[in-house]
Amino acid sequence: MTVAEPEAAGAGRRAEHERLERLIARTAMADRAAFRDLYAATAPKLFAICLRILSDRAEAEDALQEVYVRIWSRAQTFRPGGRSPMTWLIAIARNHAIDRLRSRSSRAEDDAPLPELVDPAPDPEAETMAAELRGRIAACLDELPVERATAVRAAYLEGSTYRELAARFDVPLNTMRTWLRRSLQSLRRCLER
Amino acid sequence: MSERGRTYDDDDAALAGEYVLRLMSAEEERAFAARLDGDAALRREVALWQEALGELGADVEPVDPPARVLAAVEARLFEGGEGRQSAGGDRGWRGLLARPWAAVMLAAAAIALVAFLTVAVLRPFVDPVLVADLGSDSGDFLVEVSVDAQTGQGRLERQAGGPPPGRVMQLWILPEGADGPTSLGILPDAGPYDFIVPADLRDALGGALVEVSEEPPGGSPQDGPTGEVLGLGRLGRD
């Protein structure tokens, strides 16, 4: 409400960011208390993301369990200093929930395990760039036509496929593909501005 | 491709966005992931989308999960064994010394160390010293650690803070890719502490996590820290 608020909010965010980095680093050292703190600080958010994607409470609980087992074992691979720790955690949760969603519909025909989403190797330049971009996505989405922004959000938050999005917006599959690719290109240009 | 001075490829940018959104088929995902390995520009695009789109996830209204989820996670990770322990079991020095063949191994390691040092001294000079400041959130604990990555010789200097009454401080290191932390010993009550990083850990010291925990007298009864972490940092060039 005051003029100082954005700055205070930024500082609060940075403090939270550093706290999560520290908890992840301690988790990497097999510190169980830190892991519990990390869980307390982040599980409600990750549970909400699993619920959004899986829309089934019991399955979201199973997914969340698996997500934290992975966070425990992957904590050593997290590099502090650039990327947001929350983004890192969210990516693990979201990717696992989507893998579950997809394996629900795919049958035994495809025995190959779904690919783990690759964590790109550390790249300081990318990390700096990513940090600068933080917070810009909402403004850039606002520049897109409303239904396209909704489609991007649905793809991210609900793990919708092209087919599901096409049905939801009642457009042919290829139209949806073209829509989203163009939207991503516009977003990317906006993000770089 | 890169028109109007754009610093990235328009099509690749959209592909990276589709990949992060998980809009690709499993097959397309695999093909894209294979491309990522050798393409730093593409990895940058992926990182950018992860960060930008991550904001959308951060805005989701939180929902408290039931307590049984954490209980199940902890049961899976910690019951009937030590979480991330390797099949080899005792990795600590204490475990090593308890074994009869350990003395032979240590002697061999000492000979290897001397040979290594000789080679290291003859090598052209590259500054091998890595440093880390191990601090606490509150700022009331701080020690500085420096390690020579070639010789493994390290020193810890205390700046602020200490262990709670009746407890000791123990130094730990976890190089990237290691299975678990290795103890670098218990700190003296006062003054600097000199230590040696075991030879097998020296190749991966850059970026290694270093921390000081508070432990019962005699040190942690386990292969990893059991008490509160007092300070923590990562080794890097000054």
Coordinates of N, CA, C and O in Angstrom, one line a residue, chain B residues 40-201:
Chain B
A40 N 24.3 -25.3 -26.5 CA 24.2 -24.4 -25.4 C 23.1 -23.3 -25.6 O 22.4 -23.0 -24.6
A41 N 23.0 -22.9 -26.8 CA 22.0 -21.8 -27.1 C 20.6 -22.4 -26.8 O 19.7 -21.7 -26.3
L42 N 20.4 -23.6 -27.2 CA 19.1 -24.3 -27.0 C 18.8 -24.5 -25.5 O 17.7 -24.3 -25.0
R43 N 19.9 -24.9 -24.8 CA 19.7 -25.0 -23.3 C 19.4 -23.7 -22.6 O 18.6 -23.7 -21.7
R44 N 19.9 -22.6 -23.2 CA 19.6 -21.3 -22.7 C 18.1 -21.0 -22.9 O 17.5 -20.5 -22.0
E45 N 17.6 -21.4 -24.0 CA 16.2 -21.2 -24.3 C 15.3 -21.9 -23.3 O 14.3 -21.4 -22.8
V46 N 15.7 -23.2 -23.1 CA 14.9 -24.0 -22.1 C 15.0 -23.4 -20.7 O 13.9 -23.3 -20.1
A47 N 16.1 -22.9 -20.3 CA 16.3 -22.3 -19.0 C 15.4 -21.1 -18.9 O 14.7 -20.9 -17.9
L48 N 15.4 -20.3 -20.0 CA 14.6 -19.1 -20.0 C 13.1 -19.4 -19.9 O 12.4 -18.8 -19.1
W49 N 12.6 -20.4 -20.6 CA 11.2 -20.7 -20.5 C 10.9 -21.3 -19.1 O 9.8 -21.0 -18.6
Q50 N 11.8 -22.1 -18.6 CA 11.5 -22.7 -17.3 C 11.3 -21.6 -16.3 O 10.4 -21.7 -15.4
E51 N 12.2 -20.6 -16.3 CA 12.1 -19.6 -15.4 C 10.9 -18.7 -15.6 O 10.2 -18.3 -14.7
A52 N 10.7 -18.3 -16.8 CA 9.6 -17.4 -17.1 C 8.2 -18.1 -16.8 O 7.4 -17.5 -16.2
L53 N 8.0 -19.3 -17.3 CA 6.8 -20.0 -17.1 C 6.6 -20.4 -15.6 O 5.5 -20.6 -15.1
G54 N 7.7 -20.6 -14.9 CA 7.7 -21.0 -13.5 C 6.9 -20.0 -12.7 O 6.3 -20.4 -11.7
E55 N 6.9 -18.8 -13.1 CA 6.1 -17.8 -12.5 C 4.6 -18.2 -12.4 O 3.9 -17.9 -11.4
L56 N 4.2 -18.8 -13.4 CA 2.7 -19.2 -13.5 C 2.5 -20.2 -12.4 O 1.4 -20.2 -11.8
G57 N 3.4 -21.1 -12.2 CA 3.3 -22.1 -11.2 C 3.3 -21.5 -9.8 O 2.6 -21.9 -8.9
A58 N 4.2 -20.5 -9.6 CA 4.4 -19.9 -8.3 C 3.1 -19.1 -7.9 O 2.9 -18.9 -6.7
D59 N 2.3 -18.8 -8.9 CA 1.1 -18.0 -8.5 C -0.1 -18.9 -8.1 O -1.1 -18.4 -7.7
V60 N 0.1 -20.2 -8.2 CA -1.0 -21.1 -7.9 C -1.3 -21.0 -6.4 O -0.4 -21.0 -5.6
E61 N -2.6 -21.0 -6.0 CA -3.0 -21.0 -4.6 C -2.6 -22.3 -3.9 O -3.0 -23.3 -4.3
P62 N -1.9 -22.2 -2.8 CA -1.4 -23.4 -2.2 C -2.5 -24.2 -1.5 O -3.5 -23.7 -1.1
V63 N -2.3 -25.5 -1.5 CA -3.3 -26.4 -0.8 C -2.5 -27.3 0.1 O -1.5 -27.9 -0.3
D64 N -2.9 -27.3 1.4 CA -2.1 -28.2 2.4 C -2.3 -29.6 2.1 O -3.5 -30.1 2.1
P65 N -1.2 -30.4 1.9 CA -1.4 -31.8 1.7 C -1.6 -32.5 3.1 O -1.2 -31.9 4.1
P66 N -2.3 -33.7 3.1 CA -2.5 -34.3 4.4 C -1.1 -34.8 5.0 O -0.2 -35.1 4.2
A67 N -1.1 -34.9 6.3 CA 0.2 -35.3 7.0 C 0.7 -36.6 6.5 O 1.9 -36.8 6.6
R68 N -0.1 -37.5 6.1 CA 0.4 -38.8 5.7 C 1.3 -38.8 4.5 O 2.1 -39.7 4.4
V69 N 1.3 -37.7 3.7 CA 2.2 -37.7 2.6 C 3.7 -37.6 3.1 O 4.6 -38.4 2.7
L70 N 3.9 -36.6 4.0 CA 5.3 -36.5 4.5 C 5.7 -37.8 5.3 O 6.9 -38.2 5.1
A71 N 4.8 -38.4 6.0 CA 5.1 -39.6 6.7 C 5.5 -40.7 5.7 O 6.5 -41.4 5.9
A72 N 4.8 -40.8 4.6 CA 5.1 -41.8 3.6 C 6.5 -41.5 2.9 O 7.3 -42.4 2.7
V73 N 6.8 -40.2 2.7 CA 8.1 -39.8 2.1 C 9.2 -40.2 3.0 O 10.2 -40.9 2.6
E74 N 9.0 -39.9 4.3 CA 10.1 -40.2 5.3 C 10.3 -41.7 5.5 O 11.4 -42.2 5.6
A75 N 9.2 -42.4 5.4 CA 9.2 -43.9 5.6 C 10.0 -44.4 4.4 O 10.9 -45.3 4.6
R76 N 9.8 -43.9 3.2 CA 10.5 -44.4 2.0 C 11.9 -44.1 2.1 O 12.8 -44.9 1.7
L77 N 12.2 -42.9 2.5 CA 13.6 -42.4 2.4 C 14.5 -42.9 3.6 O 15.7 -43.2 3.5
F78 N 13.9 -42.9 4.8 CA 14.7 -43.1 6.0 C 14.6 -44.4 6.8 O 15.4 -44.7 7.7
E79 N 13.5 -45.1 6.5 CA 13.3 -46.3 7.3 C 14.0 -47.5 6.7 O 14.0 -47.6 5.5
G80 N 14.6 -48.3 7.6 CA 15.3 -49.5 7.1 C 16.5 -49.2 6.3 O 16.9 -49.9 5.4
G81 N 17.2 -48.1 6.6 CA 18.4 -47.7 6.0 C 18.6 -46.3 6.0 O 17.8 -45.5 6.3
E82 N 19.8 -45.9 5.6 CA 20.2 -44.5 5.6 C 19.9 -43.9 4.3 O 20.7 -44.1 3.3
G83 N 18.8 -43.2 4.1 CA 18.4 -42.4 2.9 C 19.3 -42.7 1.7 O 19.1 -43.7 1.0
R84 N 20.2 -41.8 1.5 CA 21.0 -41.8 0.2 C 22.3 -42.6 0.3 O 23.2 -42.3 -0.3
Q85 N 22.4 -43.6 1.3 CA 23.6 -44.3 1.4 C 23.9 -45.2 0.3 O 23.0 -45.8 -0.3
S86 N 25.1 -45.4 -0.1 CA 25.5 -46.3 -1.1 C 25.5 -47.7 -0.5 O 25.5 -47.9 0.7
A87 N 25.5 -48.7 -1.4 CA 25.4 -50.1 -0.9 C 26.7 -50.4 -0.1 O 26.7 -51.3 0.8
G88 N 27.8 -49.7 -0.3 CA 29.0 -50.0 0.5 C 28.9 -49.7 2.0 O 29.7 -50.2 2.7
G89 N 27.9 -49.0 2.4 CA 27.8 -48.8 3.8 C 28.8 -47.8 4.3 O 28.9 -46.7 3.8
D90 N 29.5 -48.1 5.4 CA 30.4 -47.2 6.1 C 31.3 -46.5 5.1 O 32.3 -47.1 4.6
R91 N 31.1 -45.2 4.9 CA 32.1 -44.5 4.1 C 33.0 -43.6 4.9 O 34.0 -43.1 4.4
G92 N 32.6 -43.4 6.1 CA 33.4 -42.4 6.9 C 34.7 -43.0 7.3 O 35.0 -44.2 7.2
W93 N 35.6 -42.1 7.8 CA 36.9 -42.6 8.3 C 36.8 -43.5 9.4 O 37.5 -44.5 9.5
R94 N 35.8 -43.3 10.3 CA 35.6 -44.1 11.4 C 35.3 -45.5 11.0 O 35.9 -46.5 11.5
G95 N 34.4 -45.7 10.0 CA 34.1 -47.0 9.5 C 35.3 -47.6 8.8 O 35.5 -48.8 9.0
L96 N 36.1 -46.8 8.1 CA 37.2 -47.3 7.4 C 38.3 -47.9 8.4 O 38.8 -49.0 8.2
L97 N 38.5 -47.1 9.5 CA 39.5 -47.5 10.4 C 39.1 -48.8 11.2 O 39.9 -49.5 11.7
A98 N 37.8 -49.1 11.2 CA 37.3 -50.2 11.9 C 37.6 -51.5 11.2 O 37.5 -52.6 11.7
R99 N 38.1 -51.4 10.0 CA 38.3 -52.6 9.2 C 39.8 -53.0 9.1 O 40.6 -52.1 9.0
P100 N 40.1 -54.3 9.2 CA 41.5 -54.7 9.3 C 42.3 -54.3 8.1 O 43.5 -54.0 8.3
W101 N 41.8 -54.3 6.9 CA 42.6 -53.9 5.7 C 42.8 -52.4 5.6 O 43.5 -52.0 4.7
A102 N 42.1 -51.7 6.5 CA 42.2 -50.2 6.3 C 43.6 -49.7 6.4 O 43.9 -48.7 5.7
A103 N 44.4 -50.2 7.4 CA 45.7 -49.7 7.5 C 46.5 -49.8 6.3 O 47.2 -48.9 5.9
V104 N 46.4 -50.9 5.6 CA 47.1 -51.2 4.3 C 46.6 -50.1 3.3 O 47.4 -49.5 2.6
M105 N 45.3 -49.9 3.2 CA 44.8 -49.0 2.3 C 45.3 -47.6 2.6 O 45.6 -46.8 1.7
L106 N 45.3 -47.2 3.9 CA 45.7 -45.9 4.2 C 47.2 -45.7 3.9 O 47.6 -44.6 3.4
A107 N 48.0 -46.7 4.1 CA 49.4 -46.6 3.8 C 49.6 -46.4 2.3 O 50.3 -45.5 1.8
A108 N 48.8 -47.2 1.5 CA 48.9 -47.0 0.1 C 48.4 -45.6 -0.3 O 49.0 -45.0 -1.2
A109 N 47.4 -45.1 0.3 CA 46.9 -43.8 0.0 C 47.9 -42.8 0.3 O 48.1 -41.8 -0.4
A110 N 48.7 -43.0 1.4 CA 49.7 -42.0 1.8 C 50.8 -42.0 0.8 O 51.3 -40.9 0.4
I111 N 51.2 -43.2 0.3 CA 52.2 -43.2 -0.7 C 51.8 -42.5 -2.0 O 52.5 -41.7 -2.6
A112 N 50.5 -42.8 -2.4 CA 49.9 -42.1 -3.5 C 49.9 -40.6 -3.4 O 50.2 -39.9 -4.3
L113 N 49.7 -40.2 -2.1 CA 49.6 -38.8 -1.8 C 51.0 -38.1 -2.1 O 51.1 -37.1 -2.7
V114 N 52.0 -38.8 -1.5 CA 53.4 -38.3 -1.7 C 53.7 -38.2 -3.2 O 54.2 -37.1 -3.7
A115 N 53.4 -39.2 -3.9 CA 53.6 -39.2 -5.4 C 52.9 -38.1 -6.0 O 53.4 -37.3 -6.9
F116 N 51.6 -37.9 -5.6 CA 50.8 -36.9 -6.2 C 51.4 -35.5 -5.9 O 51.4 -34.6 -6.8
L117 N 51.8 -35.3 -4.7 CA 52.3 -34.0 -4.3 C 53.6 -33.7 -5.1 O 53.8 -32.5 -5.5
T118 N 54.4 -34.7 -5.3 CA 55.6 -34.5 -6.1 C 55.3 -34.0 -7.5 O 55.9 -33.0 -8.0
V119 N 54.3 -34.7 -8.1 CA 53.9 -34.3 -9.4 C 53.3 -32.8 -9.4 O 53.6 -32.0 -10.2
A120 N 52.5 -32.6 -8.3 CA 51.8 -31.3 -8.3 C 52.8 -30.2 -8.2 O 52.7 -29.1 -8.8
V121 N 53.9 -30.4 -7.4 CA 54.9 -29.4 -7.2 C 55.6 -29.0 -8.5 O 56.0 -27.9 -8.8
L122 N 55.8 -30.1 -9.3 CA 56.6 -29.9 -10.6 C 55.7 -29.3 -11.7 O 56.2 -28.8 -12.7
R123 N 54.4 -29.3 -11.5 CA 53.5 -28.8 -12.5 C 53.6 -27.2 -12.7 O 53.9 -26.6 -11.7
P124 N 53.3 -26.7 -13.9 CA 53.3 -25.3 -14.0 C 52.2 -24.7 -13.1 O 51.2 -25.3 -12.8
F125 N 52.5 -23.5 -12.6 CA 51.6 -22.9 -11.6 C 50.3 -22.4 -12.1 O 50.2 -21.6 -13.0
V126 N 49.2 -23.0 -11.5 CA 47.9 -22.5 -11.8 C 47.3 -22.3 -10.4 O 47.5 -23.2 -9.5
D127 N 46.6 -21.2 -10.1 CA 46.1 -21.0 -8.8 C 45.1 -22.0 -8.5 O 44.0 -22.0 -9.1
P128 N 45.4 -23.0 -7.6 CA 44.4 -24.1 -7.3 C 43.6 -23.8 -6.1 O 42.8 -24.7 -5.7
V129 N 43.6 -22.6 -5.5 CA 42.9 -22.4 -4.3 C 41.5 -22.1 -4.5 O 41.1 -21.2 -5.2
L130 N 40.6 -22.9 -3.8 CA 39.2 -22.6 -3.8 C 38.8 -22.2 -2.4 O 39.3 -22.6 -1.4
V131 N 37.8 -21.3 -2.4 CA 37.4 -20.7 -1.1 C 35.9 -20.8 -1.0 O 35.2 -20.9 -2.0
A132 N 35.4 -20.8 0.3 CA 34.0 -20.7 0.6 C 33.8 -20.0 1.9 O 34.6 -20.2 2.8
D133 N 32.8 -19.1 2.0 CA 32.4 -18.5 3.2 C 31.2 -19.3 3.7 O 30.2 -19.4 3.0
L134 N 31.3 -19.9 4.9 CA 30.2 -20.7 5.4 C 29.5 -19.8 6.4 O 30.0 -19.6 7.5
G135 N 28.3 -19.4 6.1 CA 27.6 -18.5 7.0 C 26.2 -19.1 7.3 O 25.7 -20.0 6.7
S136 N 25.6 -18.4 8.3 CA 24.2 -18.8 8.6 C 23.2 -17.8 8.1 O 23.6 -16.7 7.7
D137 N 22.0 -18.1 8.1 CA 20.9 -17.2 7.6 C 21.0 -15.9 8.4 O 20.9 -14.8 7.9
S138 N 21.2 -16.0 9.8 CA 21.1 -14.9 10.6 C 22.4 -14.0 10.6 O 22.4 -12.9 11.1
G139 N 23.5 -14.6 10.1 CA 24.7 -13.9 10.1 C 25.5 -14.0 11.4 O 26.6 -13.4 11.5
D140 N 25.0 -14.8 12.4 CA 25.7 -14.9 13.6 C 26.8 -16.0 13.6 O 27.4 -16.3 14.6
F141 N 26.9 -16.7 12.4 CA 27.9 -17.7 12.3 C 28.6 -17.5 11.0 O 28.0 -17.3 10.0
L142 N 30.0 -17.5 11.1 CA 30.7 -17.4 9.8 C 32.1 -18.0 10.0 O 32.8 -17.6 10.9
V143 N 32.5 -18.9 9.1 CA 33.8 -19.3 9.0 C 34.2 -19.3 7.5 O 33.4 -19.3 6.6
E144 N 35.6 -19.1 7.3 CA 36.1 -19.1 5.9 C 36.9 -20.3 5.7 O 37.7 -20.6 6.5
V145 N 36.7 -21.0 4.6 CA 37.4 -22.2 4.3 C 38.2 -22.0 3.0 O 37.6 -21.4 2.0
S146 N 39.4 -22.4 2.9 CA 40.1 -22.4 1.7 C 40.8 -23.8 1.5 O 41.2 -24.4 2.5
V147 N 40.8 -24.2 0.3 CA 41.3 -25.6 0.0 C 42.2 -25.4 -1.3 O 41.8 -24.8 -2.3
D148 N 43.4 -26.1 -1.2 CA 44.2 -26.2 -2.4 C 43.8 -27.4 -3.1 O 43.9 -28.5 -2.6
A149 N 43.2 -27.3 -4.3 CA 42.6 -28.4 -5.0 C 43.6 -29.4 -5.5 O 43.3 -30.6 -5.7
Q150 N 44.9 -29.0 -5.6 CA 45.9 -30.0 -6.0 C 46.4 -30.8 -4.9 O 46.6 -32.0 -5.0
T151 N 46.7 -30.1 -3.7 CA 47.3 -30.9 -2.6 C 46.2 -31.4 -1.6 O 46.5 -32.2 -0.8
G152 N 45.1 -30.8 -1.7 CA 44.0 -31.1 -0.8 C 44.1 -30.4 0.6 O 43.3 -30.7 1.5
Q153 N 45.2 -29.6 0.7 CA 45.4 -28.9 2.0 C 44.4 -27.8 2.2 O 44.2 -27.0 1.3
G154 N 43.8 -27.8 3.3 CA 42.8 -26.8 3.6 C 42.9 -26.2 4.9 O 43.5 -26.7 5.8
R155 N 42.3 -25.0 5.1 CA 42.3 -24.3 6.3 C 41.0 -23.6 6.6 O 40.4 -23.1 5.6
L156 N 40.5 -23.7 7.8 CA 39.3 -23.0 8.2 C 39.6 -22.0 9.2 O 40.3 -22.2 10.2
E157 N 39.1 -20.8 9.0 CA 39.3 -19.6 9.9 C 38.0 -19.2 10.5 O 37.0 -18.9 9.7
R158 N 37.9 -19.2 11.8 CA 36.6 -18.8 12.4 C 36.5 -17.3 12.5 O 37.4 -16.6 12.9
Q159 N 35.3 -16.8 12.1 CA 35.0 -15.4 12.1 C 34.0 -15.0 13.2 O 34.1 -14.1 13.9
A160 N 33.0 -15.8 13.2 CA 31.9 -15.5 14.2 C 31.2 -16.8 14.6 O 31.0 -17.7 13.8
G161 N 30.7 -16.8 15.8 CA 29.8 -17.9 16.2 C 30.6 -19.2 16.7 O 31.8 -19.3 16.5
G162 N 29.9 -20.1 17.3 CA 30.5 -21.3 17.8 C 29.4 -22.3 18.1 O 28.2 -22.0 17.8
P163 N 29.7 -23.5 18.6 CA 28.7 -24.5 18.9 C 28.0 -24.2 20.2 O 28.5 -23.4 21.0
P164 N 26.8 -24.8 20.4 CA 26.1 -24.6 21.6 C 26.9 -25.3 22.7 O 27.7 -26.2 22.4
P165 N 26.6 -24.9 24.0 CA 27.4 -25.5 25.1 C 27.3 -27.1 25.1 O 26.3 -27.6 24.8
G166 N 28.5 -27.7 25.3 CA 28.5 -29.2 25.4 C 28.5 -29.9 24.0 O 28.4 -31.1 23.9
R167 N 28.6 -29.1 22.9 CA 28.6 -29.7 21.6 C 29.9 -29.3 20.9 O 30.6 -28.4 21.3
V168 N 30.3 -30.0 19.8 CA 31.5 -29.7 19.0 C 31.1 -29.3 17.6 O 29.9 -29.6 17.2
M169 N 32.0 -28.8 16.9 CA 31.7 -28.4 15.5 C 32.5 -29.4 14.6 O 33.6 -29.7 14.8
Q170 N 31.8 -29.9 13.5 CA 32.4 -30.8 12.6 C 32.2 -30.3 11.2 O 31.2 -29.7 10.8
L171 N 33.3 -30.5 10.4 CA 33.4 -29.9 9.1 C 33.1 -31.1 8.1 O 33.6 -32.2 8.2
W172 N 32.3 -30.8 7.1 CA 31.9 -31.8 6.1 C 32.1 -31.3 4.7 O 32.0 -30.1 4.4
I173 N 32.3 -32.2 3.8 CA 32.4 -31.8 2.3 C 31.5 -32.7 1.5 O 31.5 -33.9 1.8
L174 N 30.9 -32.2 0.5 CA 30.1 -33.0 -0.4 C 30.4 -32.5 -1.9 O 29.8 -31.6 -2.4
P175 N 31.4 -33.2 -2.6 CA 31.6 -32.8 -3.9 C 30.4 -33.2 -4.8 O 29.6 -34.0 -4.4
E176 N 30.3 -32.5 -5.9 CA 29.2 -32.8 -6.8 C 29.2 -34.2 -7.3 O 30.3 -34.7 -7.6
G177 N 28.1 -34.8 -7.3 CA 28.0 -36.2 -7.8 C 28.4 -37.3 -6.7 O 28.3 -38.4 -7.0
A178 N 28.8 -36.8 -5.5 CA 29.1 -37.8 -4.5 C 27.9 -38.4 -3.9 O 26.8 -37.7 -3.9
D179 N 28.0 -39.5 -3.3 CA 26.9 -40.2 -2.7 C 26.4 -39.6 -1.4 O 25.3 -39.7 -1.0
G180 N 27.3 -39.0 -0.7 CA 27.0 -38.4 0.6 C 28.2 -37.6 1.1 O 29.2 -37.6 0.5
P181 N 28.0 -36.9 2.2 CA 29.1 -36.1 2.7 C 30.2 -36.9 3.4 O 30.0 -38.0 3.8
T182 N 31.4 -36.3 3.4 CA 32.6 -36.9 4.0 C 33.0 -35.9 5.1 O 33.1 -34.7 4.9
S183 N 33.3 -36.5 6.3 CA 33.8 -35.7 7.4 C 35.2 -35.2 7.1 O 36.0 -36.0 6.7
L184 N 35.5 -33.9 7.4 CA 36.8 -33.4 7.3 C 37.4 -33.2 8.7 O 38.4 -32.5 8.9
G185 N 36.6 -33.7 9.7 CA 37.1 -33.6 11.1 C 36.4 -32.7 12.0 O 35.5 -32.0 11.6
I186 N 36.8 -32.7 13.3 CA 36.2 -31.9 14.3 C 37.0 -30.7 14.6 O 38.3 -30.8 14.7
L187 N 36.4 -29.6 14.7 CA 37.2 -28.3 14.9 C 37.7 -28.2 16.3 O 37.0 -28.6 17.2
P188 N 38.9 -27.6 16.5 CA 39.4 -27.3 17.8 C 38.5 -26.3 18.5 O 37.7 -25.6 17.8
D189 N 38.6 -26.1 19.8 CA 37.8 -25.2 20.5 C 38.0 -23.7 20.0 O 37.1 -22.9 20.1
A190 N 39.2 -23.4 19.6 CA 39.4 -22.1 19.2 C 40.5 -22.1 18.1 O 41.2 -23.1 17.9
G191 N 40.6 -21.0 17.4 CA 41.7 -20.8 16.4 C 41.4 -21.5 15.1 O 40.4 -22.1 14.9
P192 N 42.3 -21.4 14.1 CA 42.1 -22.0 12.8 C 42.2 -23.5 12.8 O 42.8 -24.1 13.8
Y193 N 41.7 -24.1 11.8 CA 41.7 -25.6 11.7 C 42.3 -26.0 10.4 O 41.8 -25.6 9.4
D194 N 43.4 -26.8 10.4 CA 44.0 -27.3 9.2 C 43.5 -28.7 8.9 O 43.4 -29.5 9.8
F195 N 43.2 -29.0 7.6 CA 42.7 -30.3 7.3 C 43.2 -30.7 5.9 O 43.7 -29.9 5.2
I196 N 43.0 -32.0 5.6 CA 43.4 -32.5 4.3 C 42.1 -33.1 3.6 O 41.5 -33.9 4.2
V197 N 41.8 -32.7 2.4 CA 40.7 -33.4 1.7 C 41.3 -34.7 1.1 O 42.3 -34.6 0.4
P198 N 40.6 -35.8 1.3 CA 41.1 -37.1 0.8 C 41.3 -37.0 -0.7 O 40.5 -36.3 -1.4
A199 N 42.3 -37.7 -1.2 CA 42.7 -37.6 -2.6 C 41.6 -37.9 -3.6 O 41.4 -37.3 -4.6
D200 N 40.7 -38.9 -3.2 CA 39.7 -39.3 -4.2 C 38.6 -38.2 -4.3 O 37.7 -38.4 -5.2
L201 N 38.6 -37.2 -3.5 CA 37.6 -36.2 -3.6 C 38.1 -34.9 -4.3 O 37.3 -34.0 -4.6

